[in-house]
Short mmCIF file of C-alpha atoms in Angstrom, two decimals:
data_model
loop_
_atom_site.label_atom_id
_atom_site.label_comp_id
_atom_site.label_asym_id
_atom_site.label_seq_id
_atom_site.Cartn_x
_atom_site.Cartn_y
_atom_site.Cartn_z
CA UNK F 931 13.63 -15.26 47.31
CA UNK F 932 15.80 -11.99 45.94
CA UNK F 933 17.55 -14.31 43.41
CA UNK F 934 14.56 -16.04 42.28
CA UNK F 935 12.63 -12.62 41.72
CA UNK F 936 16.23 -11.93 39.95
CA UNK F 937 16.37 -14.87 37.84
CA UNK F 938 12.15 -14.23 36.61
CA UNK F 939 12.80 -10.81 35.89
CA UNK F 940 16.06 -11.52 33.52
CA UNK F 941 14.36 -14.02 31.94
CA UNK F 942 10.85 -12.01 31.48
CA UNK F 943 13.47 -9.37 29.97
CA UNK F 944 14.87 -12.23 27.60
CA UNK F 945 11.88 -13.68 26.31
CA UNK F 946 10.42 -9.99 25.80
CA UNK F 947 13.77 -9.12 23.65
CA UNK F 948 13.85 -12.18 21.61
CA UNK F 949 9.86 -12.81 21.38
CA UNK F 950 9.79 -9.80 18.20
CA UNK F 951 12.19 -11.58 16.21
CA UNK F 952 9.74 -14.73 15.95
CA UNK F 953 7.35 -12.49 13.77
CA UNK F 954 10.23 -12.33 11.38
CA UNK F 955 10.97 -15.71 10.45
CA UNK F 956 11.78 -16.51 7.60
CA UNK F 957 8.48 -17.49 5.19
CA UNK F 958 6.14 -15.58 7.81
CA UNK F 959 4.43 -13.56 4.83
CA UNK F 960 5.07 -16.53 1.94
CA UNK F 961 1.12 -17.02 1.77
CA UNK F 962 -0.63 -16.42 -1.39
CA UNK F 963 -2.63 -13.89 0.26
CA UNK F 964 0.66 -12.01 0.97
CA UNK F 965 1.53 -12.65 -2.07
CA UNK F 966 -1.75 -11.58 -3.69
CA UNK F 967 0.05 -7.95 -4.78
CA UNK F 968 3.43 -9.05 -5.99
CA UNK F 969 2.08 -8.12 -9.26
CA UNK F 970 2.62 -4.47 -8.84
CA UNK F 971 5.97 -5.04 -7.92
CA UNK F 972 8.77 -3.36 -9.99
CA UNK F 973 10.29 -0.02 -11.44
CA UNK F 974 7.58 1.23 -13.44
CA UNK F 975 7.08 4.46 -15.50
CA UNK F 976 3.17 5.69 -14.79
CA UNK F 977 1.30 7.38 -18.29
CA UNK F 978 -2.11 8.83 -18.36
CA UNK F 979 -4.73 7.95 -21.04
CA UNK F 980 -3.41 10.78 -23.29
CA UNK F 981 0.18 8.84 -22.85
CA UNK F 982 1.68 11.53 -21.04
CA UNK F 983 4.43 10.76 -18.46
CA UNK F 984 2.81 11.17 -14.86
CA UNK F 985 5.47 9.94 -13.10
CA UNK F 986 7.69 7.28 -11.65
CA UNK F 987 7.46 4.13 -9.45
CA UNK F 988 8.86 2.11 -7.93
CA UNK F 989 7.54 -0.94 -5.66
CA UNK F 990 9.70 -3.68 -3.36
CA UNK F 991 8.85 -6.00 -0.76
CA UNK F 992 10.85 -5.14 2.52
CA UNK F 993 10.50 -5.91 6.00
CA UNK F 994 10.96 -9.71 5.45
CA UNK F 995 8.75 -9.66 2.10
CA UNK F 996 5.92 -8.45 4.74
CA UNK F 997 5.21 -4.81 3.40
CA UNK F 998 5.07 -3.43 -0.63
CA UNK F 999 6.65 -0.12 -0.52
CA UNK F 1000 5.85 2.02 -3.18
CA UNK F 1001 8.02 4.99 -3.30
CA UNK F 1002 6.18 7.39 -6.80
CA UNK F 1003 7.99 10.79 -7.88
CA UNK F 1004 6.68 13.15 -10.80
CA UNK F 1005 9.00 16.34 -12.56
CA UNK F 1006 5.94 18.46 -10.38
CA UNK F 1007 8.35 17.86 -7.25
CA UNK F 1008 5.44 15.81 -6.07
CA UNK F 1009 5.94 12.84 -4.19
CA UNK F 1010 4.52 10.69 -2.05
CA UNK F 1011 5.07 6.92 -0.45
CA UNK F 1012 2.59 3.77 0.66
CA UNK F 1013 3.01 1.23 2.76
CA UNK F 1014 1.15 -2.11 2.19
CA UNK F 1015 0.73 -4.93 3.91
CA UNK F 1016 -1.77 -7.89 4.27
CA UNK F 1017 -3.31 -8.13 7.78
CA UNK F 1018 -3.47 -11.94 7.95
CA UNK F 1019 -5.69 -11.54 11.51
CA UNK F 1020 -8.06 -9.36 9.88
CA UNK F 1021 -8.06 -11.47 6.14
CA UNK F 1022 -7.95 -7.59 4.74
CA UNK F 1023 -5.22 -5.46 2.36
CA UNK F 1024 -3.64 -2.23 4.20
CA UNK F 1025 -2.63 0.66 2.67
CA UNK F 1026 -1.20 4.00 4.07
CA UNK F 1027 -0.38 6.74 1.40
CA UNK F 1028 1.29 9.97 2.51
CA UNK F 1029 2.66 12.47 -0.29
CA UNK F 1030 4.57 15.76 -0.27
CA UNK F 1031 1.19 17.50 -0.64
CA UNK F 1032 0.63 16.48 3.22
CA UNK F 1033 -1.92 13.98 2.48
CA UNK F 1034 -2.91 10.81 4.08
CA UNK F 1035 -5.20 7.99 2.82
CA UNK F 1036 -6.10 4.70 4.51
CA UNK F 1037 -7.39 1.84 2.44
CA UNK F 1038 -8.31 -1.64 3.09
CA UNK F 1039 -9.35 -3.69 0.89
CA UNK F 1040 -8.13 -7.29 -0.86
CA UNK F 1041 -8.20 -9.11 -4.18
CA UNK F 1042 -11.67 -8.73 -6.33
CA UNK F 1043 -11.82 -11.14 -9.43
CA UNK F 1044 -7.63 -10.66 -9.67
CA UNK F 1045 -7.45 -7.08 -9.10
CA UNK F 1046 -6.39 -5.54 -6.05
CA UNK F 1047 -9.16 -3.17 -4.63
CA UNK F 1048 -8.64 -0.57 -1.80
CA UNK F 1049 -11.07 1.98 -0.50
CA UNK F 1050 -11.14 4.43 2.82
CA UNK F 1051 -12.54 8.04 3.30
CA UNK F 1052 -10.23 11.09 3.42
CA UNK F 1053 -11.14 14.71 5.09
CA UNK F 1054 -10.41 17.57 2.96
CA UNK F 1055 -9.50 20.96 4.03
CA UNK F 1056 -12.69 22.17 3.55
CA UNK F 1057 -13.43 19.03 6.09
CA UNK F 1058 -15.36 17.23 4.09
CA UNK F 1059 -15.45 13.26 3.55
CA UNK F 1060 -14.70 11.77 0.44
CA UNK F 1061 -14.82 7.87 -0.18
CA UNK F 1062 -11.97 6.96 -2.02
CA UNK F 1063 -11.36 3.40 -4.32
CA UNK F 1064 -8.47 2.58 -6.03
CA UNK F 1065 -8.21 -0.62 -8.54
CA UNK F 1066 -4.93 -1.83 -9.50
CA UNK F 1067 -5.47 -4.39 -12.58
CA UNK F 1068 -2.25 -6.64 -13.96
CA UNK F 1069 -2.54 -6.77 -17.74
CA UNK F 1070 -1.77 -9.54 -19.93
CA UNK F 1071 1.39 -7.81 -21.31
CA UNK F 1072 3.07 -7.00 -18.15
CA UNK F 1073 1.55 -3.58 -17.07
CA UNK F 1074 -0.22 -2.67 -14.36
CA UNK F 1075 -3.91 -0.04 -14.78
CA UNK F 1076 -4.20 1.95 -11.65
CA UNK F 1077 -7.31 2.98 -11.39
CA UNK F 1078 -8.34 6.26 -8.87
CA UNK F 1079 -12.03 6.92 -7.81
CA UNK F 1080 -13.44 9.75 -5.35
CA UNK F 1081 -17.21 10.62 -4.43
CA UNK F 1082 -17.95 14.37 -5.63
CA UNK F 1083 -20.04 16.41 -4.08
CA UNK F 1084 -23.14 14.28 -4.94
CA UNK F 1085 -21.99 11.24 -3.67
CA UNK F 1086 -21.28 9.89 -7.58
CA UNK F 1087 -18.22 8.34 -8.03
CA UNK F 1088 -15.55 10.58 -10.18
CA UNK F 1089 -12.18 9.70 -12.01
CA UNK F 1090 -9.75 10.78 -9.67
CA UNK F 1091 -6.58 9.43 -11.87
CA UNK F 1092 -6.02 6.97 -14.50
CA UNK F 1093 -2.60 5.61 -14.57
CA UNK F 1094 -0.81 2.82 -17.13
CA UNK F 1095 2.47 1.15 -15.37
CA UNK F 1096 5.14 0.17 -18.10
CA UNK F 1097 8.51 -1.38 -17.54
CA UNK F 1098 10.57 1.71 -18.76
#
Protein backbone atom coordinates (compact mmCIF):
# COMPACT_ATOMS: atom_id res chain seq x y z
CA UNK A 1 0.00 0.00 0.00
CA UNK A 2 3.21 2.52 0.82
CA UNK A 3 4.39 2.06 -2.82
CA UNK A 4 1.14 2.51 -4.39
CA UNK A 5 0.44 5.81 -2.31
CA UNK A 6 4.23 6.38 -3.67
CA UNK A 7 3.66 5.70 -7.18
CA UNK A 8 0.00 8.21 -7.10
CA UNK A 9 1.74 10.85 -5.49
CA UNK A 10 4.84 10.96 -8.16
CA UNK A 11 2.62 10.77 -10.74
CA UNK A 12 -0.03 13.52 -9.30
CA UNK A 13 3.42 15.55 -9.05
CA UNK A 14 4.09 14.73 -12.87
CA UNK A 15 0.94 15.47 -14.38
CA UNK A 16 0.76 18.78 -12.14
CA UNK A 17 4.41 19.81 -13.63
CA UNK A 18 3.74 19.02 -17.16
CA UNK A 19 -0.21 19.93 -17.20
CA UNK A 20 0.98 24.12 -17.60
CA UNK A 21 2.90 23.48 -20.57
CA UNK A 22 -0.38 22.21 -22.48
CA UNK A 23 -1.71 25.91 -22.32
CA UNK A 24 1.30 26.74 -24.39
CA UNK A 25 1.04 24.80 -27.39
CA UNK A 26 1.84 25.88 -30.15
CA UNK A 27 -1.34 27.79 -32.13
CA UNK A 28 -3.22 28.06 -28.61
CA UNK A 29 -3.91 31.93 -29.27
CA UNK A 30 -3.94 31.60 -33.45
CA UNK A 31 -7.81 32.55 -33.37
CA UNK A 32 -8.96 35.57 -35.08
CA UNK A 33 -10.22 36.82 -31.93
CA UNK A 34 -6.60 36.67 -30.63
CA UNK A 35 -5.68 37.98 -33.43
CA UNK A 36 -8.28 40.77 -33.49
CA UNK A 37 -5.34 43.45 -32.18
CA UNK A 38 -2.37 42.48 -34.25
CA UNK A 39 -3.03 45.68 -35.90
CA UNK A 40 -1.41 47.77 -33.27
CA UNK A 41 1.48 45.77 -33.42
CA UNK A 42 4.85 47.46 -34.25
CA UNK A 43 7.48 50.27 -33.36
CA UNK A 44 5.51 53.26 -33.65
CA UNK A 45 6.25 56.99 -33.01
CA UNK A 46 2.86 58.54 -31.14
CA UNK A 47 1.98 62.57 -32.40
CA UNK A 48 -0.78 64.63 -31.03
CA UNK A 49 -3.27 66.58 -33.25
CA UNK A 50 -0.91 69.62 -33.25
CA UNK A 51 1.83 66.92 -34.69
CA UNK A 52 3.90 67.14 -31.79
CA UNK A 53 6.00 64.08 -30.74
CA UNK A 54 4.24 62.48 -27.57
CA UNK A 55 6.20 59.67 -27.43
CA UNK A 56 7.32 56.22 -28.38
CA UNK A 57 5.90 52.66 -28.78
CA UNK A 58 6.44 49.85 -29.16
CA UNK A 59 4.01 46.64 -29.28
CA UNK A 60 4.97 42.59 -29.64
CA UNK A 61 3.18 39.53 -29.11
CA UNK A 62 5.01 37.36 -26.38
CA UNK A 63 4.09 34.64 -24.24
CA UNK A 64 3.40 32.24 -27.20
CA UNK A 65 1.66 35.14 -29.35
CA UNK A 66 -0.90 35.08 -26.21
CA UNK A 67 -0.31 38.68 -24.74
CA UNK A 68 0.40 42.34 -26.82
CA UNK A 69 2.91 44.08 -24.79
CA UNK A 70 3.09 47.55 -25.26
CA UNK A 71 6.08 49.04 -23.71
CA UNK A 72 5.44 53.55 -24.50
CA UNK A 73 8.31 56.07 -23.33
CA UNK A 74 8.11 60.01 -23.79
CA UNK A 75 11.47 62.68 -23.33
CA UNK A 76 9.03 63.62 -19.90
CA UNK A 77 10.79 60.42 -18.29
CA UNK A 78 7.29 59.10 -18.35
CA UNK A 79 6.65 55.65 -18.96
CA UNK A 80 4.43 53.19 -18.58
CA UNK A 81 3.61 49.36 -19.93
CA UNK A 82 0.18 47.19 -20.81
CA UNK A 83 -0.44 43.93 -20.97
CA UNK A 84 -3.17 42.55 -23.32
CA UNK A 85 -4.63 39.60 -23.83
CA UNK A 86 -7.95 38.06 -25.15
CA UNK A 87 -9.82 36.04 -22.47
CA UNK A 88 -11.18 33.35 -24.81
CA UNK A 89 -13.52 31.94 -21.60
CA UNK A 90 -14.90 35.23 -21.07
CA UNK A 91 -15.19 36.24 -25.23
CA UNK A 92 -13.74 39.80 -23.75
CA UNK A 93 -10.25 42.03 -24.51
CA UNK A 94 -7.94 42.58 -21.24
CA UNK A 95 -5.93 45.27 -20.63
CA UNK A 96 -3.68 46.23 -17.61
CA UNK A 97 -1.79 49.64 -17.91
CA UNK A 98 0.69 50.64 -15.21
CA UNK A 99 3.05 53.80 -15.85
CA UNK A 100 5.87 55.49 -13.95
CA UNK A 101 3.26 57.94 -12.62
CA UNK A 102 2.02 54.86 -10.33
CA UNK A 103 -1.09 54.38 -12.17
CA UNK A 104 -3.17 51.43 -12.92
CA UNK A 105 -6.09 51.01 -15.38
CA UNK A 106 -8.14 47.89 -16.15
CA UNK A 107 -10.04 47.66 -19.39
CA UNK A 108 -12.06 45.10 -21.05
CA UNK A 109 -13.46 45.46 -23.88
CA UNK A 110 -13.25 43.76 -27.71
CA UNK A 111 -13.56 44.71 -31.36
CA UNK A 112 -16.50 47.42 -32.23
CA UNK A 113 -17.08 47.85 -36.09
CA UNK A 114 -12.95 47.09 -36.54
CA UNK A 115 -11.72 49.14 -33.80
CA UNK A 116 -10.54 47.87 -30.67
CA UNK A 117 -12.57 49.39 -27.68
CA UNK A 118 -11.55 49.17 -23.95
CA UNK A 119 -13.18 50.80 -20.98
CA UNK A 120 -12.81 50.31 -16.90
CA UNK A 121 -13.06 52.90 -13.99
CA UNK A 122 -9.93 54.24 -12.23
CA UNK A 123 -9.84 55.91 -8.49
CA UNK A 124 -8.04 59.07 -8.31
CA UNK A 125 -6.23 60.43 -5.42
CA UNK A 126 -8.82 62.53 -4.56
CA UNK A 127 -10.75 58.91 -4.61
CA UNK A 128 -12.93 59.56 -7.01
CA UNK A 129 -14.20 57.21 -10.00
CA UNK A 130 -13.65 58.01 -13.39
CA UNK A 131 -14.92 55.76 -16.39
CA UNK A 132 -12.33 55.50 -18.73
CA UNK A 133 -12.62 54.38 -22.86
CA UNK A 134 -9.98 54.08 -25.06
CA UNK A 135 -10.48 53.45 -29.06
CA UNK A 136 -7.66 52.27 -31.01
CA UNK A 137 -8.67 52.70 -34.90
CA UNK A 138 -6.19 51.10 -37.84
CA UNK A 139 -6.12 53.59 -40.70
CA UNK A 140 -6.04 52.89 -44.25
CA UNK A 141 -2.38 54.05 -44.58
CA UNK A 142 -0.85 52.03 -41.92
CA UNK A 143 -1.32 54.13 -38.68
CA UNK A 144 -2.99 53.49 -35.82
CA UNK A 145 -5.61 56.68 -33.92
CA UNK A 146 -5.58 56.08 -30.24
CA UNK A 147 -8.22 57.55 -28.96
CA UNK A 148 -8.43 58.45 -24.80
CA UNK A 149 -11.81 59.30 -23.07
CA UNK A 150 -12.51 60.06 -19.19
CA UNK A 151 -15.89 61.17 -17.43
CA UNK A 152 -15.30 64.77 -15.77
CA UNK A 153 -16.79 65.78 -13.00
CA UNK A 154 -20.30 65.80 -14.61
CA UNK A 155 -20.30 62.52 -15.80
CA UNK A 156 -19.65 63.95 -19.69
CA UNK A 157 -17.20 62.28 -21.46
CA UNK A 158 -13.76 64.44 -21.96
CA UNK A 159 -10.67 64.04 -24.36
CA UNK A 160 -8.27 62.52 -22.25
CA UNK A 161 -5.47 62.10 -25.20
CA UNK A 162 -5.45 61.96 -28.84
CA UNK A 163 -2.64 60.06 -30.25
CA UNK A 164 -1.55 59.28 -34.22
CA UNK A 165 0.85 56.00 -34.45
CA UNK A 166 3.33 56.32 -37.49
CA UNK A 167 5.98 53.89 -38.55
CA UNK A 168 9.01 56.20 -37.71
Amino acid sequence: MHVSRSIVFIVSLMLFAVSPLSFAQAGACDSAAHRAFDFWLGDWQVQKPDKTIAGHNTITREYGGCVVHEHYTTEHNYSGESLNIYDAARGVWHQSWVDSGGMLLVLEGGLRDGKMVMQGKSVGKDGKTTKQRITWTPNQDGTVRQFWESTDAQGKWTTAFDGLYSHP
